[in-house]
CSV table of C-alpha atoms in Angstrom, one decimal:
chain,number,residue,atom,x,y,z
A,1038,MET,CA,25.2,-85.6,42.5
A,1039,LYS,CA,28.0,-87.5,41.0
A,1040,LEU,CA,30.5,-85.7,38.8
A,1041,VAL,CA,32.8,-87.9,36.8
A,1042,VAL,CA,35.7,-86.1,35.1
A,1043,LEU,CA,37.4,-87.9,32.2
A,1044,GLY,CA,41.0,-86.7,31.7
A,1045,GLY,CA,43.2,-85.6,34.6
A,1046,GLY,CA,44.9,-82.6,32.8
A,1047,GLU,CA,44.5,-78.9,33.4
A,1048,SER,CA,40.8,-78.7,32.5
A,1049,GLY,CA,40.0,-81.9,34.2
A,1050,VAL,CA,41.7,-81.0,37.5
A,1051,GLY,CA,40.1,-77.5,37.4
A,1052,THR,CA,36.7,-79.0,36.9
A,1053,ALA,CA,37.2,-81.6,39.7
A,1054,ILE,CA,38.2,-78.6,42.2
A,1055,LEU,CA,35.2,-76.6,41.1
A,1056,GLY,CA,32.8,-79.6,41.4
A,1057,LYS,CA,34.1,-80.4,44.9
A,1058,LYS,CA,33.7,-76.9,46.0
A,1059,LYS,CA,30.1,-76.9,44.8
A,1060,GLY,CA,29.2,-80.0,46.7
A,1061,TYR,CA,29.5,-82.7,44.0
A,1062,ASP,CA,30.8,-86.1,44.7
A,1063,VAL,CA,33.8,-86.1,42.3
A,1064,PHE,CA,35.8,-88.9,40.6
A,1065,VAL,CA,38.5,-88.4,38.1
A,1066,SER,CA,39.5,-91.0,35.5
A,1067,ASP,CA,42.2,-90.8,33.0
A,1068,PHE,CA,43.1,-93.6,30.6
A,1069,GLY,CA,46.7,-92.2,30.3
A,1070,THR,CA,49.0,-91.1,33.1
A,1071,ILE,CA,48.1,-88.2,35.3
A,1072,LYS,CA,51.0,-85.7,36.0
A,1073,GLU,CA,52.6,-85.9,39.5
A,1074,ASN,CA,51.6,-82.3,40.2
A,1075,TYR,CA,47.9,-82.9,39.3
A,1076,LYS,CA,47.8,-86.1,41.3
A,1077,GLU,CA,49.1,-84.0,44.4
A,1078,VAL,CA,46.4,-81.4,43.9
A,1079,LEU,CA,43.6,-84.0,43.7
A,1080,THR,CA,45.0,-85.9,46.8
A,1081,ILE,CA,45.2,-82.6,48.8
A,1082,ASN,CA,41.5,-81.9,47.9
A,1083,ASN,CA,40.4,-85.4,48.8
A,1084,ILE,CA,39.3,-86.0,45.3
A,1085,ALA,CA,39.3,-89.7,44.2
A,1086,TRP,CA,41.2,-90.4,41.0
A,1087,GLU,CA,42.5,-93.2,39.0
A,1088,ASP,CA,44.9,-93.4,35.9
A,1089,GLU,CA,45.9,-95.8,33.2
A,1090,LYS,CA,42.4,-97.3,33.1
A,1091,HIS,CA,38.7,-96.4,33.2
A,1092,THR,CA,36.7,-98.4,35.8
A,1093,GLU,CA,33.4,-98.6,34.2
A,1094,ALA,CA,31.4,-99.3,37.4
A,1095,LEU,CA,32.7,-96.0,38.9
A,1096,ILE,CA,32.0,-94.0,35.7
A,1097,LEU,CA,28.7,-95.2,34.4
A,1098,ASP,CA,26.8,-94.2,37.5
A,1099,ALA,CA,27.6,-90.5,37.0
A,1100,ASP,CA,24.9,-87.9,36.9
A,1101,VAL,CA,27.1,-85.7,34.7
A,1102,VAL,CA,30.4,-86.2,33.0
A,1103,MET,CA,33.0,-83.6,32.1
A,1104,LYS,CA,35.1,-84.8,29.1
A,1105,SER,CA,38.5,-83.3,28.4
A,1106,PRO,CA,38.7,-81.8,24.9
A,1107,GLY,CA,41.3,-84.3,23.8
A,1108,ILE,CA,39.0,-87.4,24.3
A,1109,PRO,CA,37.2,-88.2,21.0
A,1110,GLU,CA,33.4,-88.8,21.0
A,1111,LYS,CA,34.2,-92.2,19.6
A,1112,ALA,CA,36.2,-93.3,22.6
A,1113,PRO,CA,34.5,-96.5,23.9
A,1114,ILE,CA,33.7,-95.1,27.4
A,1115,VAL,CA,32.2,-91.9,25.9
A,1116,LYS,CA,29.9,-94.0,23.7
A,1117,LYS,CA,28.7,-96.1,26.6
A,1118,LEU,CA,27.9,-92.9,28.5
A,1119,LEU,CA,25.9,-91.5,25.6
A,1120,GLU,CA,24.1,-94.6,25.2
A,1121,LEU,CA,23.0,-94.3,28.8
A,1122,ASN,CA,21.9,-90.7,28.2
A,1123,ILE,CA,24.4,-89.5,30.8
A,1124,PRO,CA,25.2,-85.8,29.8
A,1125,VAL,CA,28.8,-85.5,28.6
A,1126,ILE,CA,29.8,-81.8,28.7
A,1127,SER,CA,32.9,-79.6,28.4
A,1128,GLU,CA,34.7,-77.8,31.1
A,1129,ILE,CA,33.3,-74.4,29.9
A,1130,GLU,CA,29.8,-75.6,30.0
A,1131,PHE,CA,30.3,-77.0,33.5
A,1132,ALA,CA,31.8,-73.9,35.0
A,1133,PHE,CA,29.6,-71.3,33.2
A,1134,PRO,CA,26.6,-71.5,35.7
A,1135,PHE,CA,28.9,-70.8,38.6
A,1136,THR,CA,30.2,-67.4,37.6
A,1137,ASN,CA,28.4,-64.0,36.9
A,1138,ALA,CA,31.4,-62.8,34.9
A,1139,LYS,CA,30.9,-61.7,31.4
A,1140,THR,CA,32.9,-63.9,28.9
A,1141,ILE,CA,34.4,-63.2,25.6
A,1142,GLY,CA,34.6,-66.6,23.6
A,1143,ILE,CA,37.2,-66.7,20.7
A,1144,THR,CA,37.3,-69.7,18.3
A,1145,GLY,CA,38.6,-70.2,14.7
A,1146,SER,CA,40.9,-72.5,12.9
A,1147,ASN,CA,43.9,-70.1,13.1
A,1148,GLY,CA,44.8,-66.9,15.1
A,1149,LYS,CA,42.7,-67.8,18.0
A,1150,THR,CA,45.5,-68.0,20.6
A,1151,THR,CA,47.0,-64.7,19.3
A,1152,THR,CA,43.6,-63.0,19.2
A,1153,THR,CA,42.8,-64.3,22.8
A,1154,LEU,CA,46.2,-63.2,24.2
A,1155,LEU,CA,45.8,-59.8,22.4
A,1156,THR,CA,42.2,-59.2,23.6
A,1157,TYR,CA,43.2,-60.2,27.1
A,1158,HIS,CA,46.2,-57.8,27.0
A,1159,LEU,CA,43.9,-54.9,25.8
A,1160,LEU,CA,41.2,-55.4,28.5
A,1161,LYS,CA,43.9,-55.9,31.2
A,1162,GLN,CA,45.8,-52.8,30.1
A,1163,GLY,CA,42.4,-51.0,30.1
A,1164,GLY,CA,42.0,-51.8,33.8
A,1165,LEU,CA,39.5,-54.5,33.8
A,1166,ASN,CA,39.4,-57.4,36.2
A,1167,VAL,CA,39.9,-60.1,33.6
A,1168,GLY,CA,40.9,-63.7,33.6
A,1169,LEU,CA,42.4,-65.7,30.6
A,1170,ALA,CA,41.3,-69.3,30.1
A,1171,GLY,CA,40.0,-72.0,27.8
A,1172,ASN,CA,42.5,-73.7,25.7
A,1173,ILE,CA,45.2,-71.5,27.2
A,1174,GLY,CA,46.6,-70.7,30.7
A,1175,LYS,CA,44.8,-71.9,33.9
A,1176,SER,CA,41.6,-73.8,33.5
A,1177,PHE,CA,38.4,-71.7,33.5
A,1178,ALA,CA,36.7,-74.0,36.1
A,1179,TRP,CA,39.8,-73.6,38.4
A,1180,GLN,CA,39.7,-69.8,38.1
A,1181,VAL,CA,35.8,-69.8,38.7
A,1182,ALA,CA,36.5,-71.9,41.8
A,1183,GLU,CA,39.3,-69.6,43.3
A,1184,ASN,CA,39.4,-66.2,41.6
A,1185,ASN,CA,36.7,-63.5,41.2
A,1186,HIS,CA,37.2,-62.1,37.9
A,1187,ASP,CA,34.5,-59.8,36.2
A,1188,TYR,CA,35.5,-60.9,32.7
A,1189,TYR,CA,37.0,-63.9,31.1
A,1190,VAL,CA,38.7,-64.1,27.6
A,1191,LEU,CA,38.3,-67.8,26.6
A,1192,GLU,CA,40.0,-69.5,23.8
A,1193,LEU,CA,37.6,-72.2,22.7
A,1194,SER,CA,38.5,-75.1,20.4
A,1195,SER,CA,35.9,-76.9,18.3
A,1196,PHE,CA,36.2,-79.8,20.8
A,1197,GLN,CA,35.2,-77.5,23.7
A,1198,LEU,CA,32.3,-76.1,21.7
A,1199,ASP,CA,31.0,-79.6,20.9
A,1200,GLY,CA,30.4,-80.0,24.7
A,1201,ILE,CA,28.3,-76.9,25.1
A,1202,ILE,CA,24.5,-77.0,25.9
A,1203,ASN,CA,23.7,-73.6,27.5
A,1204,TYR,CA,27.0,-71.6,27.5
A,1205,ARG,CA,26.5,-68.2,26.1
A,1206,PRO,CA,29.4,-65.7,25.5
A,1207,ASP,CA,28.5,-62.0,25.7
A,1208,ILE,CA,31.0,-61.5,22.9
A,1209,ALA,CA,31.9,-64.2,20.5
A,1210,VAL,CA,34.7,-64.1,17.9
A,1211,ILE,CA,35.3,-66.6,14.9
A,1212,THR,CA,38.7,-65.5,13.5
A,1213,ASN,CA,38.4,-67.7,10.3
A,1214,LEU,CA,37.6,-71.1,9.0
A,1215,SER,CA,39.9,-73.7,7.3
A,1216,PRO,CA,39.9,-77.3,7.3
A,1217,ASP,CA,41.4,-78.7,10.6
A,1218,HIS,CA,40.9,-81.7,12.9
A,1219,LEU,CA,38.8,-83.3,10.2
A,1220,ASP,CA,39.8,-86.7,11.5
A,1221,ARG,CA,37.4,-85.8,14.5
A,1222,TYR,CA,34.7,-84.8,12.2
A,1223,ALA,CA,34.3,-87.8,9.9
A,1224,TYR,CA,36.3,-85.9,7.4
A,1225,ASP,CA,33.2,-83.7,6.8
A,1226,TYR,CA,34.2,-80.0,6.7
A,1227,ASN,CA,30.6,-78.9,7.3
A,1228,LEU,CA,30.4,-80.8,10.6
A,1229,TYR,CA,33.6,-78.9,11.7
A,1230,ILE,CA,32.0,-75.5,10.6
A,1231,ALA,CA,28.9,-76.3,12.5
A,1232,SER,CA,30.9,-77.0,15.6
A,1233,LYS,CA,32.6,-73.7,15.4
A,1234,PHE,CA,29.3,-71.8,15.1
A,1235,ARG,CA,27.9,-73.4,18.2
A,1236,ILE,CA,29.7,-70.5,19.9
A,1237,THR,CA,26.7,-68.2,18.9
A,1238,LYS,CA,23.8,-70.6,19.3
A,1239,ASN,CA,22.7,-69.4,22.8
A,1240,GLN,CA,23.5,-65.8,22.1
A,1241,THR,CA,20.7,-63.1,22.3
A,1242,GLU,CA,20.1,-59.8,20.6
A,1243,ASN,CA,22.1,-58.1,23.4
A,1244,ASP,CA,25.3,-60.2,22.5
A,1245,PHE,CA,27.8,-59.7,19.7
A,1246,LEU,CA,29.4,-62.0,17.3
A,1247,ILE,CA,32.6,-60.8,15.5
A,1248,VAL,CA,33.7,-62.6,12.3
A,1249,ASP,CA,35.8,-62.3,9.2
A,1250,HIS,CA,33.9,-60.5,6.4
A,1251,ASP,CA,36.4,-62.0,3.8
A,1252,ASP,CA,35.9,-65.6,4.8
A,1253,ILE,CA,34.1,-67.5,2.0
A,1254,GLU,CA,32.9,-70.4,4.2
A,1255,MET,CA,31.5,-68.2,7.0
A,1256,ASN,CA,29.5,-66.1,4.4
A,1257,LYS,CA,28.1,-69.3,3.0
A,1258,TRP,CA,27.0,-70.4,6.5
A,1259,PHE,CA,25.3,-67.0,7.1
A,1260,GLU,CA,23.3,-67.4,3.8
A,1261,ASN,CA,21.7,-70.6,5.3
A,1262,ASN,CA,21.6,-69.8,9.0
A,1263,LYS,CA,20.2,-67.0,11.2
A,1264,ILE,CA,21.8,-65.6,14.4
A,1265,LYS,CA,20.3,-63.5,17.2
A,1266,ALA,CA,23.5,-61.7,18.2
A,1267,LYS,CA,24.5,-58.4,16.5
A,1268,LYS,CA,27.1,-59.3,13.9
A,1269,LEU,CA,30.2,-57.1,13.6
A,1270,THR,CA,32.8,-57.9,10.8
A,1271,PHE,CA,36.4,-56.9,9.9
A,1272,SER,CA,38.0,-56.9,6.4
A,1273,ILE,CA,41.4,-56.3,4.8
A,1274,LEU,CA,39.9,-56.3,1.4
A,1275,ASN,CA,36.9,-54.0,1.8
A,1276,GLN,CA,35.8,-50.7,3.3
A,1277,LEU,CA,33.1,-51.4,5.8
A,1278,GLU,CA,30.5,-49.0,7.2
A,1279,GLU,CA,30.8,-50.7,10.6
A,1280,GLY,CA,33.7,-52.8,12.0
A,1281,GLY,CA,37.3,-53.1,11.1
A,1282,SER,CA,39.0,-52.2,7.7
A,1283,ILE,CA,42.1,-50.7,6.2
A,1284,GLU,CA,42.6,-47.4,4.6
A,1285,ASN,CA,45.7,-45.4,3.7
A,1286,ASN,CA,47.9,-47.8,5.7
A,1287,ASN,CA,45.7,-47.2,8.8
A,1288,LEU,CA,43.8,-49.8,10.8
A,1289,ASN,CA,40.3,-48.4,11.2
A,1290,SER,CA,37.6,-49.9,13.6
A,1291,LYS,CA,34.2,-48.2,13.8
A,1292,ILE,CA,31.8,-49.4,16.4
A,1293,ASN,CA,28.6,-47.7,17.3
A,1294,ASN,CA,29.7,-44.7,15.2
A,1295,ASP,CA,32.9,-44.3,17.2
A,1296,LEU,CA,36.0,-44.5,15.0
A,1297,PHE,CA,39.4,-45.9,16.3
A,1298,THR,CA,42.3,-45.6,14.0
A,1299,MET,CA,46.1,-46.2,14.1
A,1300,PRO,CA,48.9,-46.7,11.5
A,1301,ILE,CA,49.5,-50.3,10.6
A,1302,ASN,CA,53.2,-50.0,11.0
A,1303,GLU,CA,52.8,-49.2,14.7
A,1304,LEU,CA,51.2,-52.6,15.4
A,1305,ALA,CA,53.6,-55.0,17.3
A,1306,LEU,CA,52.3,-58.0,15.2
A,1307,GLU,CA,53.5,-58.3,11.6
A,1308,GLY,CA,51.6,-60.1,8.7
A,1309,LYS,CA,48.2,-59.9,7.0
A,1310,HIS,CA,46.6,-62.5,9.3
A,1311,ASN,CA,47.7,-60.5,12.4
A,1312,LEU,CA,45.9,-57.3,11.0
A,1313,LYS,CA,42.7,-59.4,11.2
A,1314,ASN,CA,43.6,-60.6,14.7
A,1315,ALA,CA,44.1,-57.0,15.8
A,1316,MET,CA,40.9,-55.9,14.4
A,1317,ALA,CA,39.0,-58.6,16.1
A,1318,ALA,CA,40.7,-57.8,19.5
A,1319,THR,CA,40.2,-53.9,19.0
A,1320,ALA,CA,36.4,-54.6,18.3
A,1321,VAL,CA,36.1,-56.4,21.6
A,1322,ALA,CA,38.1,-53.6,23.4
A,1323,GLN,CA,35.8,-50.9,21.9
A,1324,LEU,CA,32.7,-52.8,23.0
A,1325,MET,CA,34.2,-52.9,26.5
A,1326,LYS,CA,34.8,-49.2,26.4
A,1327,VAL,CA,38.5,-49.4,26.8
A,1328,ARG,CA,40.2,-45.9,26.0
A,1329,LYS,CA,41.5,-45.4,22.5
A,1330,GLN,CA,44.9,-44.4,23.9
A,1331,THR,CA,45.2,-47.6,25.9
A,1332,ILE,CA,44.2,-49.7,22.8
A,1333,ARG,CA,46.8,-48.0,20.7
A,1334,GLU,CA,49.5,-48.5,23.3
A,1335,SER,CA,48.6,-52.1,23.9
A,1336,LEU,CA,48.5,-52.9,20.2
A,1337,SER,CA,52.0,-51.5,19.8
A,1338,ASN,CA,53.6,-53.2,22.9
A,1339,PHE,CA,52.0,-56.7,22.7
A,1340,GLN,CA,54.3,-59.6,22.9
A,1341,GLY,CA,53.2,-62.3,20.5
A,1342,ALA,CA,52.3,-65.9,21.4
A,1343,GLU,CA,55.0,-68.4,22.1
A,1344,HIS,CA,55.5,-70.9,19.3
A,1345,ARG,CA,53.6,-68.6,16.8
A,1346,LEU,CA,56.1,-67.1,14.3
A,1347,GLU,CA,58.4,-66.6,17.4
A,1348,LYS,CA,61.8,-65.2,16.3
A,1349,VAL,CA,64.3,-67.4,18.3
A,1350,LEU,CA,67.9,-66.3,17.4
A,1351,LYS,CA,69.9,-65.0,14.4
A,1352,ILE,CA,73.1,-67.1,13.9
A,1353,GLN,CA,75.6,-66.2,11.2
A,1354,ASN,CA,72.8,-63.9,9.7
A,1355,VAL,CA,70.4,-66.8,9.6
A,1356,GLN,CA,67.1,-66.1,11.4
A,1357,TYR,CA,65.5,-69.2,13.3
A,1358,ILE,CA,61.7,-68.9,13.7
A,1359,ASN,CA,59.7,-71.2,15.9
A,1360,ASP,CA,56.0,-71.6,14.5
A,1361,SER,CA,55.4,-75.0,16.2
A,1362,LYS,CA,51.8,-74.0,16.8
A,1363,ALA,CA,51.1,-74.2,13.1
A,1364,THR,CA,49.4,-77.6,13.2
A,1365,ASN,CA,47.4,-77.2,9.9
A,1366,VAL,CA,47.9,-76.2,6.3
A,1367,ASN,CA,46.3,-72.7,6.8
A,1368,ALA,CA,48.5,-71.8,9.7
A,1369,THR,CA,51.6,-72.8,7.6
A,1370,PHE,CA,50.2,-70.9,4.7
A,1371,PHE,CA,50.3,-67.7,6.9
A,1372,ALA,CA,54.0,-68.4,7.9
A,1373,LEU,CA,55.3,-69.1,4.5
A,1374,ASP,CA,53.4,-66.1,3.2
A,1375,SER,CA,55.3,-63.8,5.7
A,1376,MET,CA,58.8,-65.0,4.8
A,1377,ASN,CA,60.7,-62.5,2.8
A,1378,THR,CA,64.0,-64.5,2.5
A,1379,PRO,CA,64.9,-67.9,1.1
A,1380,THR,CA,63.5,-70.4,3.6
A,1381,VAL,CA,64.7,-73.9,4.9
A,1382,TRP,CA,61.2,-75.3,6.1
A,1383,ILE,CA,61.0,-78.0,8.9
A,1384,VAL,CA,57.8,-79.8,8.5
A,1385,GLY,CA,55.9,-82.9,9.5
A,1386,GLY,CA,54.3,-84.9,12.3
A,1387,VAL,CA,50.8,-86.5,12.4
A,1388,ASP,CA,48.8,-85.6,9.4
A,1389,LYS,CA,45.2,-84.6,10.1
A,1390,GLY,CA,44.0,-85.0,6.5
A,1391,ASN,CA,46.1,-82.3,5.0
A,1392,ASP,CA,45.9,-81.1,1.4
A,1393,TYR,CA,49.3,-79.6,0.6
A,1394,ASP,CA,48.3,-78.2,-2.9
A,1395,GLU,CA,47.5,-74.7,-1.7
A,1396,LEU,CA,51.0,-74.4,-0.3
A,1397,MET,CA,52.6,-75.1,-3.7
A,1398,PRO,CA,52.9,-71.5,-5.1
A,1399,LEU,CA,54.4,-70.4,-1.8
A,1400,VAL,CA,56.9,-73.4,-1.6
A,1401,ARG,CA,58.1,-72.9,-5.2
A,1402,GLU,CA,58.7,-69.1,-4.6
A,1403,LYS,CA,60.1,-69.2,-1.1
A,1404,VAL,CA,61.5,-72.6,0.0
A,1405,LYS,CA,64.9,-73.8,-0.8
A,1406,GLY,CA,65.0,-76.9,1.1
A,1407,ILE,CA,62.7,-79.2,3.1
A,1408,ILE,CA,63.5,-81.2,6.3
A,1409,CYS,CA,60.7,-83.8,7.1
A,1410,LEU,CA,60.3,-84.3,10.9
A,1411,GLY,CA,57.9,-87.1,11.5
A,1412,VAL,CA,57.5,-90.8,11.8
A,1413,ASP,CA,55.8,-91.1,8.5
A,1414,ASN,CA,56.9,-88.5,5.8
A,1415,GLN,CA,55.6,-90.3,2.7
A,1416,LYS,CA,52.7,-87.8,2.0
A,1417,LEU,CA,55.1,-84.8,2.2
A,1418,PHE,CA,57.5,-86.5,-0.2
A,1419,ASN,CA,54.7,-87.3,-2.5
A,1420,ALA,CA,53.6,-83.6,-2.5
A,1421,PHE,CA,57.0,-81.8,-2.6
A,1422,ASN,CA,59.6,-84.0,-4.0
A,1423,GLY,CA,60.9,-82.3,-7.1
A,1424,VAL,CA,59.3,-79.0,-6.2
A,1425,VAL,CA,62.3,-78.1,-4.0
A,1426,ASP,CA,66.0,-78.9,-4.5
A,1427,VAL,CA,66.7,-80.7,-1.4
A,1428,MET,CA,64.3,-82.9,0.8
A,1429,ILE,CA,65.7,-84.7,3.9
A,1430,GLU,CA,64.0,-87.0,6.4
A,1431,THR,CA,64.8,-86.9,10.1
A,1432,THR,CA,63.2,-88.2,13.4
A,1433,SER,CA,64.9,-86.0,15.8
A,1434,MET,CA,64.8,-82.2,16.5
A,1435,THR,CA,68.5,-81.8,17.1
A,1436,GLU,CA,69.3,-83.5,13.9
A,1437,ALA,CA,66.6,-81.4,12.0
A,1438,VAL,CA,68.2,-78.2,13.3
A,1439,LYS,CA,71.8,-79.2,12.5
A,1440,ILE,CA,70.8,-80.1,8.9
A,1441,ALA,CA,69.0,-76.8,8.5
A,1442,GLN,CA,72.0,-75.0,9.7
A,1443,ARG,CA,74.1,-76.7,7.1
A,1444,MET,CA,71.5,-76.0,4.3
A,1445,ALA,CA,71.1,-72.3,5.2
A,1446,GLU,CA,73.2,-69.5,3.9
A,1447,LYS,CA,73.6,-65.9,5.1
A,1448,GLY,CA,70.3,-64.0,4.8
A,1449,ASP,CA,68.1,-67.1,4.8
A,1450,THR,CA,65.5,-68.2,7.5
A,1451,VAL,CA,64.9,-71.5,9.0
A,1452,LEU,CA,61.3,-72.1,9.8
A,1453,LEU,CA,59.7,-74.8,11.9
A,1454,SER,CA,56.2,-74.6,10.8
A,1455,PRO,CA,55.1,-78.4,11.0
A,1456,CYS,CA,51.7,-78.1,9.4
A,1457,CYS,CA,50.8,-81.3,11.5
A,1458,ALA,CA,50.1,-82.5,15.0
A,1459,SER,CA,53.1,-83.3,17.2
A,1460,PHE,CA,52.1,-86.5,18.9
A,1461,ASP,CA,54.3,-88.9,16.9
A,1462,LEU,CA,57.6,-87.5,18.3
A,1463,PHE,CA,56.7,-85.0,20.9
A,1464,GLU,CA,54.3,-84.6,23.9
A,1465,ASN,CA,52.5,-81.5,22.3
A,1466,TYR,CA,53.3,-78.5,20.1
A,1467,GLU,CA,54.8,-76.7,23.1
A,1468,ASP,CA,57.3,-79.5,23.7
A,1469,ARG,CA,58.1,-79.4,20.0
A,1470,GLY,CA,58.6,-75.7,20.0
A,1471,ARG,CA,60.8,-75.9,23.2
A,1472,GLN,CA,62.9,-78.6,21.7
A,1473,PHE,CA,63.4,-76.5,18.6
A,1474,LYS,CA,64.5,-73.4,20.6
A,1475,ASN,CA,66.9,-75.6,22.7
A,1476,ALA,CA,68.5,-77.1,19.6
A,1477,VAL,CA,69.0,-73.6,18.1
A,1478,HIS,CA,70.5,-72.3,21.3
A,1479,ASN,CA,72.9,-75.3,21.4
A,1480,LEU,CA,74.2,-74.8,17.7
């Protein structure tokens, strides 16, 4: 059996290693450059690879192709594979048959990283032999090849879900829905929503789907679609018979007639959206029979995700916050919503079809100045020019942070919440966040 892996990053190399171990003839092809450390790993494992090109003769005779999530369906090589009816699947789909572990699959437009890390933290503190993978950490396939976990918490993007045929999570979570990556879904929001709900398509009546009771788009989807899994919901607006809700400043979660409760002010994570993330993670922990005391302790000592509303430093009584992971409007909405002081907002990058209108009330109320950090900032200028007193363009992080420092006064916040992808000026959102933190430390 010939396995071709498109993309020589974390998921690609992990898949290649698992494929080789399972007796496949493996070939890795990357149109970009493969990082040196990954080249070494492939060479040590005697896996053939190429980069900066796709040699069609070597790719089109594959029995199965694992496509890295970053490669779009419309890439010429992928189109050719699909025309030849060669299965093109995701890493999760490839690795799933090779493990007996139970998996918890977590997706959503926002909050999925935080919810994934928090769920992993709860289960690990609960003493379970659990791995963390998917869009985060070490690749799922790599861990299936080398580790023997009983459980995996997987962060799944819509791109990973697009490449699923048989994958079935024992517990699935959809944190929320908001327009994102529409450039990959023909600018059709319904296609994107359908992609997220693929997470439950193979689930049975023994499985669970945990969703946001308050999410309008999800509720619309449920009106027109049936699921087999048992649905559990959480809400910050309504009292629910079962699932998560808020009462008298307590987070309550009732699953199988078993009530877990803890005061909201003891949660490590702040903000309304994080209440929801905590409810989703708590529901998973309860289903996995983690002790209530352990859940309480874990929710109160959790360290949040890097690049997600991460407090960097306070300089001259100005708080600098790194929210580089906010790559869409909805994520930035949460960030601005949680600001309690006048804010200098650093925004911009590759626009994925953003509609900035929903940010207007928050920008008017909280933002004193905007620093645009992108190659093309025209759309931001059209949206916010005249809404705030000062708007400045820049194309380097160091410059952006220096300007922000001049703009900010005692008691203000400088917030990097880009609302856009990072690829015009940075390698990825992590690189953008690290550059921000370095620039702040160098002030």
